[in-house]
């Protein structure tokens, strides 16, 4: 019998909204059918390896606060292999079918790239075995191209081609491992693909190199027959002052400019949206509208803290608006909702790992239920349709289909005179939303 790491915690049950048991679901019921599909198919939850298993509770002002029973204080290969078992026990008890990792989360770096790759292979083999035993799947893999000091000036946007090549080698290997583990997506988050000052930066040159790198990755994907969807995760800043993948609009413009728009979609993280000065629903709506919404990093920030706090999202209104976008585009598959979220430094009990995830899952489940009711009832849509009704009229249709010139529009305006004032009725919409959340 394998070692049990979460003693005293069994499979998390569904107990319904009346329950006050922190180790039970109040809303998340994987098989409950919502909008014609089981809840779990709309939500496709994933646990992230980095915060959950590599996070220590450290911040800029102090060291880690968590004491984990499996942590032997070493960075040995054995300790990473043990962490794989911890991960799978957690996922099984939580009832989550997916997880995500960076290459450097699952295996230690060796003295050389060769040794590092060997370590990766060893741990990946163990992960594969556990995946086969449990049916748990990999939502996405990604290469950590930001922690090691070699990437301090960027990975693919580094002024030094040597670093570009090193980053390519790392992504190549990570893609091999991701393919081997059946990853359904592969993510690029460019934490150091940006600049601290334009004074020393060739902005256009760096963007050209970045695009070249992404083209090489897309080519390699095809070459090895990897089926995963490639995703770019926008974030405006942190760790660098300006990151090139600033927000969805910047990423879409970049992908289109470099002819990469058929190969990549975006992975939208809620806290990154707010850092960019947007709401979560803005980024989701924008990405979905242009056919680029691939997956979600399900977290949130704190309105009083200006950095990436990666908290579990507890805001039902926000998850309702998010799930409305997901419902409207028919789901996220092959993407999902990855909890790129961590416990507060002060939440130091082992059971808090479960509580954080349960609460996050319940918040999105509740958002899904509310969004489904909202869509079914259709009042919002009806009001919006009415607001834009003139575009269905004769003039609207002519404009949309390119049948009209500025001179003809001038003619119309001269004849019709001043347009009537039409209220936007924001408060009416807000009032309606509150009925659902
Ligand atoms: C950083 C972040 C990353 C990506 C994966 O803010 O969100 O963890 O999700 O590299
Ligand atoms: Co993320």
CSV table of C-alpha atoms in Angstrom, one decimal, residues 90-285:
chain,number,residue,atom,x,y,z
A,90,UNK,CA,-4.6,15.0,-3.9
A,91,UNK,CA,-6.2,15.0,-7.3
A,92,UNK,CA,-8.0,11.8,-6.7
A,93,UNK,CA,-9.3,12.9,-3.3
A,94,UNK,CA,-10.4,16.3,-4.7
A,95,UNK,CA,-12.0,14.7,-7.8
A,96,UNK,CA,-10.1,16.8,-10.3
A,97,UNK,CA,-9.1,15.2,-13.6
A,98,UNK,CA,-6.3,17.5,-14.8
A,99,UNK,CA,-3.1,19.0,-13.7
A,100,UNK,CA,-0.4,21.4,-15.2
A,101,UNK,CA,3.3,21.8,-14.7
A,102,UNK,CA,6.4,23.7,-15.7
A,103,UNK,CA,9.3,21.4,-16.6
A,104,UNK,CA,11.3,22.7,-13.6
A,105,UNK,CA,8.4,22.0,-11.2
A,106,UNK,CA,8.5,18.3,-11.7
A,107,UNK,CA,12.2,17.6,-11.8
A,108,UNK,CA,15.4,19.2,-10.5
A,109,UNK,CA,17.9,20.9,-12.8
A,110,UNK,CA,21.2,19.0,-13.1
A,111,UNK,CA,24.7,20.2,-13.6
A,112,UNK,CA,24.3,20.1,-17.4
A,113,UNK,CA,21.3,20.3,-19.8
A,114,UNK,CA,21.8,16.5,-20.5
A,115,UNK,CA,21.5,15.7,-16.8
A,116,UNK,CA,18.5,18.0,-16.5
A,117,UNK,CA,16.8,16.2,-19.4
A,118,UNK,CA,17.5,12.8,-17.8
A,119,UNK,CA,15.9,14.0,-14.6
A,120,UNK,CA,12.9,15.1,-16.5
A,121,UNK,CA,12.6,11.8,-18.3
A,122,UNK,CA,12.8,9.9,-15.0
A,123,UNK,CA,10.0,11.9,-13.3
A,124,UNK,CA,7.9,11.9,-16.5
A,125,UNK,CA,8.0,8.1,-16.6
A,126,UNK,CA,6.7,8.0,-13.1
A,127,UNK,CA,4.0,10.6,-13.9
A,128,UNK,CA,2.9,8.5,-16.9
A,129,UNK,CA,2.5,5.4,-14.8
A,130,UNK,CA,0.4,7.3,-12.3
A,131,UNK,CA,-1.7,8.8,-15.1
A,132,UNK,CA,-2.4,5.4,-16.5
A,133,UNK,CA,-3.3,4.0,-13.0
A,134,UNK,CA,-5.7,6.9,-12.1
A,135,UNK,CA,-7.0,8.2,-15.4
A,136,UNK,CA,-5.9,11.7,-14.5
A,137,UNK,CA,-4.8,13.8,-17.5
A,138,UNK,CA,-2.4,16.6,-18.3
A,139,UNK,CA,-4.1,19.8,-19.3
A,140,UNK,CA,-0.9,21.5,-20.3
A,141,UNK,CA,2.8,21.6,-19.9
A,142,UNK,CA,5.1,24.6,-20.2
A,143,UNK,CA,8.8,25.4,-20.0
A,144,UNK,CA,10.0,27.7,-17.2
A,145,UNK,CA,12.0,30.2,-19.2
A,146,UNK,CA,12.1,32.8,-16.4
A,147,UNK,CA,13.5,31.5,-13.1
A,148,UNK,CA,17.1,30.5,-14.0
A,149,UNK,CA,19.5,33.6,-14.0
A,150,UNK,CA,20.5,32.6,-17.6
A,151,UNK,CA,17.1,34.1,-18.7
A,152,UNK,CA,17.5,37.4,-16.8
A,153,UNK,CA,17.6,39.3,-20.1
A,154,UNK,CA,14.8,37.2,-21.7
A,155,UNK,CA,14.6,33.8,-23.3
A,156,UNK,CA,13.6,34.1,-27.0
A,157,UNK,CA,13.9,37.9,-26.7
A,158,UNK,CA,17.4,37.8,-25.3
A,159,UNK,CA,20.1,39.9,-27.0
A,160,UNK,CA,22.3,36.8,-26.9
A,161,UNK,CA,21.6,34.1,-29.5
A,162,UNK,CA,23.2,31.5,-27.2
A,163,UNK,CA,20.4,32.0,-24.7
A,164,UNK,CA,17.8,31.9,-27.6
A,165,UNK,CA,19.2,28.5,-28.5
A,166,UNK,CA,19.2,27.3,-24.9
A,167,UNK,CA,15.5,28.3,-24.5
A,168,UNK,CA,14.8,26.4,-27.8
A,169,UNK,CA,16.4,23.3,-26.4
A,170,UNK,CA,14.4,23.6,-23.3
A,171,UNK,CA,11.0,24.0,-25.1
A,172,UNK,CA,11.9,21.2,-27.5
A,173,UNK,CA,12.4,18.8,-24.6
A,174,UNK,CA,9.4,20.1,-22.7
A,175,UNK,CA,7.2,19.6,-25.8
A,176,UNK,CA,8.6,16.0,-26.1
A,177,UNK,CA,7.6,15.3,-22.5
A,178,UNK,CA,4.2,17.0,-22.9
A,179,UNK,CA,3.5,14.9,-26.0
A,180,UNK,CA,4.6,11.7,-24.2
A,181,UNK,CA,2.1,12.5,-21.4
A,182,UNK,CA,-0.7,13.3,-23.8
A,183,UNK,CA,-0.9,17.0,-22.9
A,184,UNK,CA,-4.0,18.6,-24.4
A,185,UNK,CA,-2.4,22.0,-24.6
A,186,UNK,CA,1.0,23.6,-24.3
A,187,UNK,CA,1.5,27.1,-22.8
A,188,UNK,CA,4.0,30.0,-23.4
A,189,UNK,CA,4.0,32.6,-20.7
A,190,UNK,CA,6.7,35.1,-21.4
A,191,UNK,CA,7.6,36.4,-18.0
A,192,UNK,CA,11.0,37.8,-19.2
A,193,UNK,CA,10.0,38.4,-22.8
A,194,UNK,CA,9.8,42.2,-22.3
A,195,UNK,CA,12.1,45.0,-21.1
A,196,UNK,CA,13.0,47.0,-18.0
A,197,UNK,CA,14.1,50.1,-20.1
A,198,UNK,CA,13.8,51.0,-23.7
A,199,UNK,CA,17.2,52.7,-23.5
A,200,UNK,CA,19.0,49.4,-23.9
A,201,UNK,CA,16.3,47.6,-25.9
A,202,UNK,CA,15.7,46.9,-29.6
A,203,UNK,CA,11.9,46.5,-29.3
A,204,UNK,CA,11.2,45.5,-32.9
A,205,UNK,CA,14.2,43.2,-33.1
A,206,UNK,CA,13.1,41.4,-29.9
A,207,UNK,CA,9.6,41.0,-31.2
A,208,UNK,CA,10.9,39.6,-34.5
A,209,UNK,CA,13.0,37.0,-32.6
A,210,UNK,CA,10.0,36.2,-30.3
A,211,UNK,CA,7.9,35.5,-33.4
A,212,UNK,CA,10.7,33.4,-34.9
A,213,UNK,CA,10.8,31.3,-31.7
A,214,UNK,CA,7.1,30.7,-31.7
A,215,UNK,CA,7.2,29.7,-35.4
A,216,UNK,CA,10.0,27.2,-34.6
A,217,UNK,CA,7.8,25.8,-31.7
A,218,UNK,CA,4.8,25.5,-34.0
A,219,UNK,CA,7.0,23.8,-36.7
A,220,UNK,CA,8.4,21.4,-34.1
A,221,UNK,CA,4.9,20.5,-32.8
A,222,UNK,CA,3.9,19.5,-36.3
A,223,UNK,CA,7.2,17.6,-36.9
A,224,UNK,CA,6.7,15.4,-33.8
A,225,UNK,CA,2.9,15.1,-34.3
A,226,UNK,CA,2.1,16.6,-31.0
A,227,UNK,CA,-1.7,17.2,-30.9
A,228,UNK,CA,-1.9,19.8,-28.1
A,229,UNK,CA,-3.2,23.3,-28.7
A,230,UNK,CA,-0.5,26.0,-28.4
A,231,UNK,CA,-1.4,28.8,-26.1
A,232,UNK,CA,0.0,32.2,-25.2
A,233,UNK,CA,-0.7,33.6,-21.7
A,234,UNK,CA,-0.9,37.4,-21.8
A,235,UNK,CA,0.4,39.4,-18.8
A,236,UNK,CA,1.3,43.1,-19.0
A,237,UNK,CA,4.2,43.2,-16.4
A,238,UNK,CA,5.8,41.5,-13.5
A,239,UNK,CA,8.6,40.4,-13.5
A,240,UNK,CA,9.5,42.9,-16.2
A,241,UNK,CA,8.2,46.4,-16.5
A,242,UNK,CA,6.7,45.8,-19.9
A,243,UNK,CA,5.9,42.3,-21.3
A,244,UNK,CA,5.3,42.0,-25.0
A,245,UNK,CA,2.2,39.7,-24.5
A,246,UNK,CA,0.6,42.6,-22.7
A,247,UNK,CA,-3.1,41.6,-23.1
A,248,UNK,CA,-5.3,39.7,-25.6
A,249,UNK,CA,-5.4,42.6,-28.0
A,250,UNK,CA,-1.6,42.9,-28.1
A,251,UNK,CA,-1.2,39.1,-28.5
A,252,UNK,CA,-3.8,39.0,-31.3
A,253,UNK,CA,-2.2,41.8,-33.2
A,254,UNK,CA,1.2,40.2,-32.7
A,255,UNK,CA,0.0,36.8,-33.9
A,256,UNK,CA,-1.7,38.3,-37.0
A,257,UNK,CA,1.4,40.5,-37.8
A,258,UNK,CA,3.7,37.5,-37.8
A,259,UNK,CA,1.2,35.0,-39.4
A,260,UNK,CA,1.0,32.9,-36.3
A,261,UNK,CA,-2.7,33.3,-35.7
A,262,UNK,CA,-3.6,29.8,-37.0
A,263,UNK,CA,-1.2,28.2,-34.6
A,264,UNK,CA,-1.8,29.9,-31.3
A,265,UNK,CA,-4.7,30.8,-29.0
A,266,UNK,CA,-4.6,32.5,-25.6
A,267,UNK,CA,-4.8,31.3,-22.0
A,268,UNK,CA,-6.5,34.1,-20.0
A,269,UNK,CA,-5.5,34.5,-16.4
A,270,UNK,CA,-7.9,36.7,-14.3
A,271,UNK,CA,-5.2,38.4,-12.2
A,272,UNK,CA,-3.3,39.2,-15.4
A,273,UNK,CA,-6.4,40.9,-16.8
A,274,UNK,CA,-6.6,43.3,-13.9
A,275,UNK,CA,-2.9,44.0,-14.0
A,276,UNK,CA,-3.5,45.1,-17.6
A,277,UNK,CA,-6.3,47.4,-16.5
A,278,UNK,CA,-9.0,45.2,-17.8
A,279,UNK,CA,-11.7,43.1,-16.2
A,280,UNK,CA,-11.6,39.3,-16.4
A,281,UNK,CA,-14.7,39.3,-18.5
A,282,UNK,CA,-13.3,41.9,-20.9
A,283,UNK,CA,-10.3,39.7,-21.8
A,284,UNK,CA,-12.5,36.6,-22.1
A,285,UNK,CA,-15.1,38.4,-24.2
